[in-house]
mmCIF file of C-alpha atoms in Angstrom:
data_model
loop_
_atom_site.group_PDB
_atom_site.id
_atom_site.type_symbol
_atom_site.label_atom_id
_atom_site.label_comp_id
_atom_site.label_asym_id
_atom_site.label_seq_id
_atom_site.Cartn_x
_atom_site.Cartn_y
_atom_site.Cartn_z
ATOM 1 C CA MET A 1 -38.854 13.807 -15.384
ATOM 2 C CA ALA A 2 -37.566 15.321 -18.781
ATOM 3 C CA THR A 3 -38.105 13.522 -21.879
ATOM 4 C CA SER A 4 -35.814 13.607 -24.897
ATOM 5 C CA TYR A 5 -36.302 12.070 -28.232
ATOM 6 C CA LEU A 6 -33.472 10.253 -30.235
ATOM 7 C CA LEU A 7 -32.868 9.149 -33.657
ATOM 8 C CA THR A 8 -30.730 6.352 -34.530
ATOM 9 C CA GLY A 9 -28.946 4.884 -37.462
ATOM 10 C CA SER A 10 -27.727 1.427 -38.305
ATOM 11 C CA TYR A 11 -25.737 -1.056 -40.729
ATOM 12 C CA SER A 12 -29.001 -2.828 -41.204
ATOM 13 C CA SER A 13 -30.548 -4.225 -44.157
ATOM 14 C CA GLU A 14 -33.300 -2.836 -46.404
ATOM 15 C CA GLN A 15 -35.772 -4.993 -44.855
ATOM 16 C CA GLU A 16 -34.931 -4.130 -41.177
ATOM 17 C CA PRO A 17 -36.032 -1.101 -39.369
ATOM 18 C CA GLY A 18 -32.849 0.465 -39.806
ATOM 19 C CA ILE A 19 -33.895 4.108 -38.521
ATOM 20 C CA LYS A 20 -35.335 4.166 -35.289
ATOM 21 C CA LEU A 21 -37.305 6.959 -32.940
ATOM 22 C CA TRP A 22 -36.568 6.410 -29.244
ATOM 23 C CA GLU A 23 -38.034 8.160 -26.192
ATOM 24 C CA PHE A 24 -35.023 8.935 -23.554
ATOM 25 C CA GLU A 25 -36.222 9.371 -20.005
ATOM 26 C CA ASP A 26 -33.795 11.914 -18.328
ATOM 27 C CA GLY A 27 -34.468 10.451 -14.735
ATOM 28 C CA THR A 28 -33.404 7.062 -15.267
ATOM 29 C CA GLY A 29 -31.602 6.751 -18.738
ATOM 30 C CA GLU A 30 -34.259 4.485 -19.784
ATOM 31 C CA MET A 31 -34.691 4.284 -23.809
ATOM 32 C CA ILE A 32 -38.065 3.191 -25.186
ATOM 33 C CA GLU A 33 -38.331 2.331 -28.983
ATOM 34 C CA LEU A 34 -41.447 4.161 -30.469
ATOM 35 C CA VAL A 35 -40.976 3.187 -34.258
ATOM 36 C CA GLY A 36 -38.554 1.728 -36.740
ATOM 37 C CA VAL A 37 -38.448 2.600 -40.368
ATOM 38 C CA PRO A 38 -37.313 -0.004 -43.021
ATOM 39 C CA GLY A 39 -36.715 0.541 -46.842
ATOM 40 C CA ILE A 40 -33.208 2.008 -46.638
ATOM 41 C CA GLU A 41 -30.010 -0.079 -46.561
ATOM 42 C CA ARG A 42 -27.353 0.721 -44.223
ATOM 43 C CA PRO A 43 -28.538 4.104 -42.947
ATOM 44 C CA SER A 44 -25.395 5.104 -41.314
ATOM 45 C CA PHE A 45 -25.548 8.727 -40.828
ATOM 46 C CA ILE A 46 -28.509 11.263 -39.805
ATOM 47 C CA ALA A 47 -28.771 14.968 -40.009
ATOM 48 C CA VAL A 48 -31.785 16.641 -38.240
ATOM 49 C CA HIS A 49 -33.000 19.810 -39.788
ATOM 50 C CA PRO A 50 -32.815 23.041 -37.677
ATOM 51 C CA ASN A 51 -36.480 23.014 -37.271
ATOM 52 C CA GLY A 52 -36.701 19.490 -36.014
ATOM 53 C CA THR A 53 -39.504 18.590 -38.538
ATOM 54 C CA SER A 54 -37.556 16.456 -40.840
ATOM 55 C CA PHE A 55 -34.263 14.717 -41.226
ATOM 56 C CA VAL A 56 -31.888 13.278 -43.717
ATOM 57 C CA ALA A 57 -30.221 9.840 -43.685
ATOM 58 C CA THR A 58 -27.278 8.528 -45.876
ATOM 59 C CA SER A 59 -27.742 4.942 -47.193
ATOM 60 C CA GLU A 60 -24.136 3.987 -46.964
ATOM 61 C CA VAL A 61 -23.655 1.671 -49.888
ATOM 62 C CA GLY A 62 -22.206 1.631 -53.540
ATOM 63 C CA ASN A 63 -23.802 4.188 -55.550
ATOM 64 C CA GLY A 64 -25.471 5.185 -52.408
ATOM 65 C CA GLU A 65 -28.547 7.591 -51.681
ATOM 66 C CA LEU A 66 -29.650 10.444 -49.389
ATOM 67 C CA VAL A 67 -32.950 10.129 -48.203
ATOM 68 C CA SER A 68 -34.998 12.732 -46.441
ATOM 69 C CA TYR A 69 -37.841 11.912 -43.904
ATOM 70 C CA TRP A 70 -40.694 14.090 -42.166
ATOM 71 C CA ILE A 71 -40.749 13.386 -38.333
ATOM 72 C CA HIS A 72 -43.271 14.241 -35.711
ATOM 73 C CA PRO A 73 -41.939 12.471 -32.444
ATOM 74 C CA VAL A 74 -45.301 13.091 -30.237
ATOM 75 C CA SER A 75 -47.282 11.142 -32.647
ATOM 76 C CA ARG A 76 -44.549 8.714 -33.271
ATOM 77 C CA LYS A 77 -44.443 9.143 -37.038
ATOM 78 C CA ILE A 78 -41.669 9.122 -39.676
ATOM 79 C CA MET A 79 -42.652 9.368 -43.466
ATOM 80 C CA GLU A 80 -39.962 9.168 -46.317
ATOM 81 C CA ILE A 81 -40.344 12.282 -48.381
ATOM 82 C CA ASN A 82 -37.970 11.597 -51.231
ATOM 83 C CA ARG A 83 -34.468 10.314 -52.505
ATOM 84 C CA GLN A 84 -31.519 11.526 -54.374
ATOM 85 C CA SER A 85 -28.440 9.933 -55.505
ATOM 86 C CA SER A 86 -25.263 10.514 -53.278
ATOM 87 C CA ASN A 87 -23.100 11.245 -56.221
ATOM 88 C CA GLY A 88 -20.490 8.822 -55.221
ATOM 89 C CA ASP A 89 -19.944 5.417 -53.555
ATOM 90 C CA HIS A 90 -20.630 5.123 -49.720
ATOM 91 C CA PRO A 91 -22.151 8.405 -48.378
ATOM 92 C CA ALA A 92 -20.598 8.782 -45.000
ATOM 93 C CA HIS A 93 -21.652 11.946 -43.254
ATOM 94 C CA VAL A 94 -24.315 14.550 -44.043
ATOM 95 C CA THR A 95 -24.804 18.035 -42.752
ATOM 96 C CA ILE A 96 -27.841 20.497 -43.040
ATOM 97 C CA ASP A 97 -26.569 24.143 -42.904
ATOM 98 C CA GLU A 98 -27.756 26.478 -40.264
ATOM 99 C CA THR A 99 -30.338 28.090 -42.638
ATOM 100 C CA GLY A 100 -31.991 24.760 -43.178
ATOM 101 C CA ARG A 101 -31.720 25.440 -47.268
ATOM 102 C CA TRP A 102 -28.703 23.406 -48.275
ATOM 103 C CA LEU A 103 -27.760 19.690 -47.444
ATOM 104 C CA LEU A 104 -23.902 18.973 -47.775
ATOM 105 C CA SER A 105 -22.653 15.239 -47.900
ATOM 106 C CA VAL A 106 -19.378 13.398 -48.617
ATOM 107 C CA THR A 107 -18.735 9.986 -49.951
ATOM 108 C CA TYR A 108 -16.110 7.820 -48.494
ATOM 109 C CA SER A 109 -15.230 5.928 -51.600
ATOM 110 C CA GLY A 110 -16.499 8.369 -54.063
ATOM 111 C CA ALA A 111 -14.411 10.936 -52.697
ATOM 112 C CA THR A 112 -16.747 13.839 -53.420
ATOM 113 C CA VAL A 113 -18.186 16.680 -51.506
ATOM 114 C CA ASN A 114 -21.650 17.443 -52.583
ATOM 115 C CA VAL A 115 -24.146 20.118 -51.771
ATOM 116 C CA HIS A 116 -28.079 19.743 -52.492
ATOM 117 C CA PRO A 117 -30.796 22.363 -52.011
ATOM 118 C CA LEU A 118 -33.527 21.258 -49.419
ATOM 119 C CA HIS A 119 -36.833 22.534 -50.139
ATOM 120 C CA SER A 120 -39.188 24.043 -47.677
ATOM 121 C CA ASP A 121 -41.233 20.706 -47.181
ATOM 122 C CA GLY A 122 -37.778 18.865 -46.340
ATOM 123 C CA ALA A 123 -37.331 17.287 -50.012
ATOM 124 C CA ILE A 124 -33.847 16.987 -51.508
ATOM 125 C CA GLY A 125 -33.421 18.960 -54.841
ATOM 126 C CA GLU A 126 -31.004 18.025 -57.530
ATOM 127 C CA LEU A 127 -27.343 18.086 -57.008
ATOM 128 C CA ALA A 128 -26.060 21.779 -57.049
ATOM 129 C CA HIS A 129 -22.189 21.482 -56.817
ATOM 130 C CA SER A 130 -19.593 18.849 -56.183
ATOM 131 C CA VAL A 131 -16.039 18.765 -55.685
ATOM 132 C CA LYS A 132 -13.754 15.656 -55.877
ATOM 133 C CA HIS A 133 -10.649 15.139 -53.442
ATOM 134 C CA GLU A 134 -7.556 13.374 -54.765
ATOM 135 C CA GLY A 135 -4.693 12.096 -53.241
ATOM 136 C CA SER A 136 -3.532 9.375 -50.787
ATOM 137 C CA GLY A 137 -1.504 8.743 -47.613
ATOM 138 C CA PRO A 138 1.314 6.270 -46.167
ATOM 139 C CA ASN A 139 -1.208 3.849 -44.786
ATOM 140 C CA ARG A 140 -1.696 1.564 -47.945
ATOM 141 C CA GLU A 141 -4.568 -0.396 -46.192
ATOM 142 C CA ARG A 142 -6.533 2.718 -45.218
ATOM 143 C CA GLN A 143 -5.393 5.517 -47.215
ATOM 144 C CA ASP A 144 -5.036 4.137 -50.721
ATOM 145 C CA ALA A 145 -7.169 7.188 -51.966
ATOM 146 C CA ALA A 146 -8.926 10.160 -50.633
ATOM 147 C CA HIS A 147 -11.630 9.286 -48.498
ATOM 148 C CA PRO A 148 -13.506 12.370 -47.165
ATOM 149 C CA HIS A 149 -15.256 11.206 -43.952
ATOM 150 C CA SER A 150 -17.285 14.357 -42.544
ATOM 151 C CA VAL A 151 -18.491 17.809 -43.649
ATOM 152 C CA ILE A 152 -19.217 20.021 -40.749
ATOM 153 C CA GLN A 153 -20.218 23.816 -40.799
ATOM 154 C CA MET A 154 -18.288 26.296 -38.567
ATOM 155 C CA PRO A 155 -20.838 27.855 -36.466
ATOM 156 C CA GLY A 156 -22.093 31.118 -37.609
ATOM 157 C CA LYS A 157 -20.007 31.082 -40.986
ATOM 158 C CA ASN A 158 -20.756 30.071 -44.224
ATOM 159 C CA LEU A 159 -17.528 27.977 -44.046
ATOM 160 C CA PHE A 160 -17.436 23.795 -43.963
ATOM 161 C CA LEU A 161 -14.644 21.773 -42.920
ATOM 162 C CA VAL A 162 -14.217 18.507 -44.602
ATOM 163 C CA SER A 163 -11.875 15.805 -42.637
ATOM 164 C CA ASP A 164 -10.347 13.320 -45.254
ATOM 165 C CA LEU A 165 -9.076 10.193 -43.727
ATOM 166 C CA GLY A 166 -7.355 9.359 -46.896
ATOM 167 C CA THR A 167 -5.078 12.201 -47.523
ATOM 168 C CA ASP A 168 -4.605 13.438 -43.780
ATOM 169 C CA THR A 169 -6.072 16.744 -44.380
ATOM 170 C CA ILE A 170 -8.736 18.981 -43.275
ATOM 171 C CA SER A 171 -10.084 21.351 -45.816
ATOM 172 C CA THR A 172 -12.130 24.519 -45.543
ATOM 173 C CA TYR A 173 -14.527 25.347 -48.140
ATOM 174 C CA LYS A 174 -16.829 28.528 -48.478
ATOM 175 C CA MET A 175 -20.362 28.014 -49.919
ATOM 176 C CA ASP A 176 -21.990 30.517 -51.852
ATOM 177 C CA SER A 177 -25.497 30.357 -50.252
ATOM 178 C CA SER A 178 -27.220 31.736 -53.539
ATOM 179 C CA ASN A 179 -26.390 28.645 -55.528
ATOM 180 C CA GLY A 180 -24.697 26.150 -53.315
ATOM 181 C CA GLU A 181 -21.207 26.605 -54.916
ATOM 182 C CA LEU A 182 -18.295 25.492 -52.886
ATOM 183 C CA THR A 183 -14.985 27.337 -53.144
ATOM 184 C CA PHE A 184 -11.687 26.011 -51.622
ATOM 185 C CA GLN A 185 -10.332 28.293 -48.990
ATOM 186 C CA TYR A 186 -7.682 26.601 -46.698
ATOM 187 C CA LYS A 187 -6.110 23.097 -45.890
ATOM 188 C CA VAL A 188 -4.323 21.897 -42.962
ATOM 189 C CA GLN A 189 -2.116 18.624 -42.846
ATOM 190 C CA THR A 190 -2.189 16.394 -40.063
ATOM 191 C CA GLU A 191 0.361 13.981 -38.908
ATOM 192 C CA PRO A 192 1.079 11.379 -41.580
ATOM 193 C CA GLY A 193 -1.120 8.300 -41.172
ATOM 194 C CA ALA A 194 -3.346 10.093 -38.734
ATOM 195 C CA GLY A 195 -6.674 9.717 -40.696
ATOM 196 C CA PRO A 196 -8.842 12.622 -39.516
ATOM 197 C CA ARG A 197 -12.319 11.578 -39.409
ATOM 198 C CA HIS A 198 -14.970 13.737 -37.298
ATOM 199 C CA LEU A 199 -14.398 17.195 -35.496
ATOM 200 C CA CYS A 200 -16.617 19.518 -33.310
ATOM 201 C CA PHE A 201 -16.511 23.193 -32.370
ATOM 202 C CA HIS A 202 -16.582 24.877 -28.988
ATOM 203 C CA PRO A 203 -19.985 26.274 -28.383
ATOM 204 C CA THR A 204 -18.589 29.921 -27.494
ATOM 205 C CA LYS A 205 -14.769 30.049 -28.347
ATOM 206 C CA PRO A 206 -12.988 29.729 -31.813
ATOM 207 C CA LEU A 207 -11.769 26.381 -31.114
ATOM 208 C CA VAL A 208 -11.852 22.976 -33.013
ATOM 209 C CA TYR A 209 -11.437 19.580 -31.602
ATOM 210 C CA SER A 210 -10.507 17.014 -34.593
ATOM 211 C CA LEU A 211 -10.355 13.090 -34.114
ATOM 212 C CA ASN A 212 -7.879 11.131 -36.070
ATOM 213 C CA GLU A 213 -9.337 7.585 -36.366
ATOM 214 C CA ILE A 214 -6.173 5.781 -37.645
ATOM 215 C CA ASN A 215 -3.651 6.658 -34.869
ATOM 216 C CA SER A 216 -6.269 7.402 -32.342
ATOM 217 C CA THR A 217 -5.389 11.075 -31.384
ATOM 218 C CA LEU A 218 -7.238 14.255 -30.871
ATOM 219 C CA MET A 219 -6.083 17.668 -32.312
ATOM 220 C CA VAL A 220 -6.873 21.108 -31.006
ATOM 221 C CA TYR A 221 -6.915 24.025 -33.149
ATOM 222 C CA ARG A 222 -7.898 27.639 -32.783
ATOM 223 C CA ILE A 223 -9.804 29.284 -35.449
ATOM 224 C CA SER A 224 -8.300 32.663 -36.703
ATOM 225 C CA GLN A 225 -10.480 35.706 -37.741
ATOM 226 C CA GLU A 226 -10.425 34.574 -41.585
ATOM 227 C CA GLY A 227 -11.375 30.951 -40.495
ATOM 228 C CA GLN A 228 -8.095 29.088 -40.826
ATOM 229 C CA LEU A 229 -6.897 26.340 -38.288
ATOM 230 C CA GLU A 230 -4.019 27.225 -36.080
ATOM 231 C CA PHE A 231 -2.620 23.938 -34.493
ATOM 232 C CA LEU A 232 -2.547 24.144 -30.430
ATOM 233 C CA GLN A 233 -2.339 20.551 -29.077
ATOM 234 C CA LEU A 234 -2.196 16.887 -30.012
ATOM 235 C CA LEU A 235 -3.405 14.066 -27.332
ATOM 236 C CA PRO A 236 -3.379 10.475 -27.471
ATOM 237 C CA LEU A 237 -6.682 8.848 -26.913
ATOM 238 C CA LEU A 238 -5.395 5.677 -25.447
ATOM 239 C CA PRO A 239 -2.878 4.544 -22.820
ATOM 240 C CA ASP A 240 0.748 3.788 -24.093
ATOM 241 C CA SER A 241 0.137 0.149 -22.461
ATOM 242 C CA TYR A 242 -2.580 -0.581 -24.988
ATOM 243 C CA LYS A 243 -1.023 -2.348 -27.887
ATOM 244 C CA GLU A 244 -4.379 -4.051 -29.394
ATOM 245 C CA PRO A 245 -5.761 -2.952 -32.519
ATOM 246 C CA ASN A 246 -8.102 0.403 -32.158
ATOM 247 C CA THR A 247 -9.878 2.889 -34.397
ATOM 248 C CA SER A 248 -11.359 5.993 -32.862
ATOM 249 C CA ALA A 249 -14.631 7.380 -34.187
ATOM 250 C CA GLU A 250 -16.723 10.135 -32.875
ATOM 251 C CA VAL A 251 -15.858 13.322 -30.847
ATOM 252 C CA ALA A 252 -18.244 16.020 -29.255
ATOM 253 C CA VAL A 253 -17.994 18.846 -26.711
ATOM 254 C CA SER A 254 -20.415 19.359 -24.112
ATOM 255 C CA SER A 255 -22.986 22.204 -24.507
ATOM 256 C CA ASN A 256 -21.677 24.083 -21.606
ATOM 257 C CA GLY A 257 -18.166 24.162 -23.306
ATOM 258 C CA ARG A 258 -16.484 22.492 -20.441
ATOM 259 C CA PHE A 259 -15.771 19.063 -21.581
ATOM 260 C CA VAL A 260 -14.920 17.045 -24.702
ATOM 261 C CA TYR A 261 -15.321 13.191 -25.175
ATOM 262 C CA ALA A 262 -13.973 11.042 -28.030
ATOM 263 C CA SER A 263 -14.908 7.216 -28.611
ATOM 264 C CA ASN A 264 -12.341 4.157 -29.304
ATOM 265 C CA ARG A 265 -13.454 1.032 -31.010
ATOM 266 C CA GLY A 266 -11.189 -1.930 -29.951
ATOM 267 C CA HIS A 267 -10.410 -0.426 -26.301
ATOM 268 C CA ASP A 268 -14.230 0.019 -26.531
ATOM 269 C CA SER A 269 -14.155 3.373 -24.282
ATOM 270 C CA ILE A 270 -15.007 6.894 -23.927
ATOM 271 C CA ALA A 271 -11.932 9.257 -23.559
ATOM 272 C CA SER A 272 -13.028 12.470 -21.519
ATOM 273 C CA PHE A 273 -11.123 15.689 -21.516
ATOM 274 C CA ALA A 274 -11.608 19.082 -19.484
ATOM 275 C CA ILE A 275 -11.368 22.179 -21.426
ATOM 276 C CA GLN A 276 -8.850 24.742 -20.101
ATOM 277 C CA ASP A 277 -9.203 28.438 -20.178
ATOM 278 C CA ASN A 278 -6.745 28.739 -23.303
ATOM 279 C CA GLY A 279 -8.723 25.879 -25.179
ATOM 280 C CA THR A 280 -6.165 23.037 -24.711
ATOM 281 C CA LEU A 281 -7.537 19.853 -23.025
ATOM 282 C CA GLU A 282 -6.605 18.004 -19.728
ATOM 283 C CA ASN A 283 -7.108 14.268 -19.759
ATOM 284 C CA LEU A 284 -9.861 12.942 -17.299
ATOM 285 C CA GLY A 285 -9.347 9.300 -18.158
ATOM 286 C CA LEU A 286 -11.311 6.487 -19.992
ATOM 287 C CA THR A 287 -14.827 4.903 -19.312
ATOM 288 C CA GLY A 288 -15.973 1.763 -20.676
ATOM 289 C CA SER A 289 -18.527 2.299 -23.506
ATOM 290 C CA GLY A 290 -21.089 -0.045 -22.455
ATOM 291 C CA GLY A 291 -20.470 -2.483 -25.325
ATOM 292 C CA GLU A 292 -18.264 -3.097 -28.325
ATOM 293 C CA GLY A 293 -17.447 -1.117 -31.052
ATOM 294 C CA PRO A 294 -18.772 2.544 -30.223
ATOM 295 C CA ARG A 295 -19.128 4.009 -33.635
ATOM 296 C CA HIS A 296 -21.214 7.074 -32.351
ATOM 297 C CA PHE A 297 -22.548 9.061 -29.414
ATOM 298 C CA ALA A 298 -24.641 11.754 -28.360
ATOM 299 C CA VAL A 299 -24.619 13.990 -25.203
ATOM 300 C CA ILE A 300 -28.293 14.363 -24.034
ATOM 301 C CA PRO A 301 -29.064 18.332 -23.469
ATOM 302 C CA GLY A 302 -28.360 19.164 -19.829
ATOM 303 C CA ASN A 303 -24.986 17.238 -19.962
ATOM 304 C CA ASN A 304 -26.025 14.555 -17.506
ATOM 305 C CA TRP A 305 -26.264 11.717 -19.913
ATOM 306 C CA MET A 306 -24.541 10.060 -22.933
ATOM 307 C CA VAL A 307 -26.150 7.594 -25.369
ATOM 308 C CA VAL A 308 -23.558 5.419 -27.200
ATOM 309 C CA ALA A 309 -24.114 3.451 -30.446
ATOM 310 C CA ASN A 310 -22.184 0.403 -29.964
ATOM 311 C CA GLU A 311 -22.194 -1.301 -33.358
ATOM 312 C CA ASN A 312 -20.425 -4.489 -32.750
ATOM 313 C CA SER A 313 -22.447 -5.617 -29.845
ATOM 314 C CA HIS A 314 -25.762 -4.357 -31.343
ATOM 315 C CA THR A 315 -26.354 -2.162 -28.443
ATOM 316 C CA LEU A 316 -27.395 1.627 -27.162
ATOM 317 C CA ALA A 317 -25.878 2.247 -23.875
ATOM 318 C CA ALA A 318 -26.996 5.039 -21.724
ATOM 319 C CA LEU A 319 -23.920 6.359 -19.588
ATOM 320 C CA LYS A 320 -24.607 8.764 -16.587
ATOM 321 C CA MET A 321 -22.183 11.684 -16.295
ATOM 322 C CA GLY A 322 -20.185 11.885 -12.914
ATOM 323 C CA HIS A 323 -19.555 15.155 -11.025
ATOM 324 C CA SER A 324 -16.092 15.152 -12.830
ATOM 325 C CA GLY A 325 -17.688 15.699 -16.190
ATOM 326 C CA ALA A 326 -16.595 12.251 -17.428
ATOM 327 C CA PRO A 327 -19.248 9.367 -17.864
ATOM 328 C CA CYS A 328 -19.024 7.091 -14.819
ATOM 329 C CA THR A 329 -21.724 4.440 -14.974
ATOM 330 C CA VAL A 330 -23.760 2.262 -17.530
ATOM 331 C CA GLU A 331 -27.038 2.678 -16.137
ATOM 332 C CA GLN A 332 -29.214 1.195 -19.115
ATOM 333 C CA ILE A 333 -28.328 -1.039 -22.325
ATOM 334 C CA VAL A 334 -31.083 -1.826 -25.078
ATOM 335 C CA GLN A 335 -30.505 -4.116 -28.061
ATOM 336 C CA THR A 336 -30.810 -2.958 -31.618
ATOM 337 C CA THR A 337 -29.222 -4.033 -35.047
ATOM 338 C CA ALA A 338 -25.771 -2.477 -35.439
ATOM 339 C CA PRO A 339 -26.465 1.086 -34.339
ATOM 340 C CA VAL A 340 -23.833 3.519 -35.761
ATOM 341 C CA CYS A 341 -25.329 7.209 -35.151
ATOM 342 C CA VAL A 342 -27.349 8.626 -32.598
ATOM 343 C CA LYS A 343 -28.884 12.123 -32.952
ATOM 344 C CA VAL A 344 -31.087 14.279 -30.625
ATOM 345 C CA ILE A 345 -34.048 15.884 -31.909
ATOM 346 C CA LYS A 346 -34.050 19.474 -30.533
#
């Protein structure tokens, strides 16, 4: 039976093993904890280096940090390499570019988009460049200021999309690969009060699927030759009959380019969609997330399993995919403190 390795981040204390390495058994969905790493507070998001030998985690606190680690899954070893300031409060997301030479991050409360060099040994260098977002949105509680929530590279291009929950915008930046400098290129405005959080790209087609946290919707964009986003479709992530509080969190596309998934916290579900030939989506329905507060999830290579980080129930749930492409049954559940990120080590 095939085995995969998973890394999870959490909203744990500095004394707890907030980062954990797991073995995932493809035949049964069993998750075995191999090693845990303490010494970092609230390691909420993880980016794995393209070579699979190191990763970076965000310490999502005020005056936060970016922390790099060396990893060797087979020998069950994780060792800290170094730390750098996140250049702002509450670093919420981090990305390593396709070359493995640059680390990009955003600070939710600091409203900064930052670039650090990554050295060949996995160490994070000094801050190379930073831009600061400004503005607000109509939701006074959630959109009092700019809140960049993610920075994600456009595949095959030196372009990065920043979803800003506070200003209802998705901004495109070009990075100079010689010095890490960011140059603003384009901006699209979502619906007022939508709160864009995360997005994902189709593996072969010029398509973007963008999740809005506050109003629980999903937007489909086509990418132009110049890298601009052209609106195609807006879909709800919840049934009209559901009136309780909900915030949507993560979105991902299957590696075969056939399905898109999104998580709902409150409704505690995974929404599934089939991708049509023109890139638009057909709703396949909702499946329980196997716990409470599904903040993040990962689709296991092969597209037979999904592992969901249910923050509020302190569980990881392994969901088996059905013939329709949607998760259909919860096969395994393991307890772990406030998991908020799941990454597959390639």
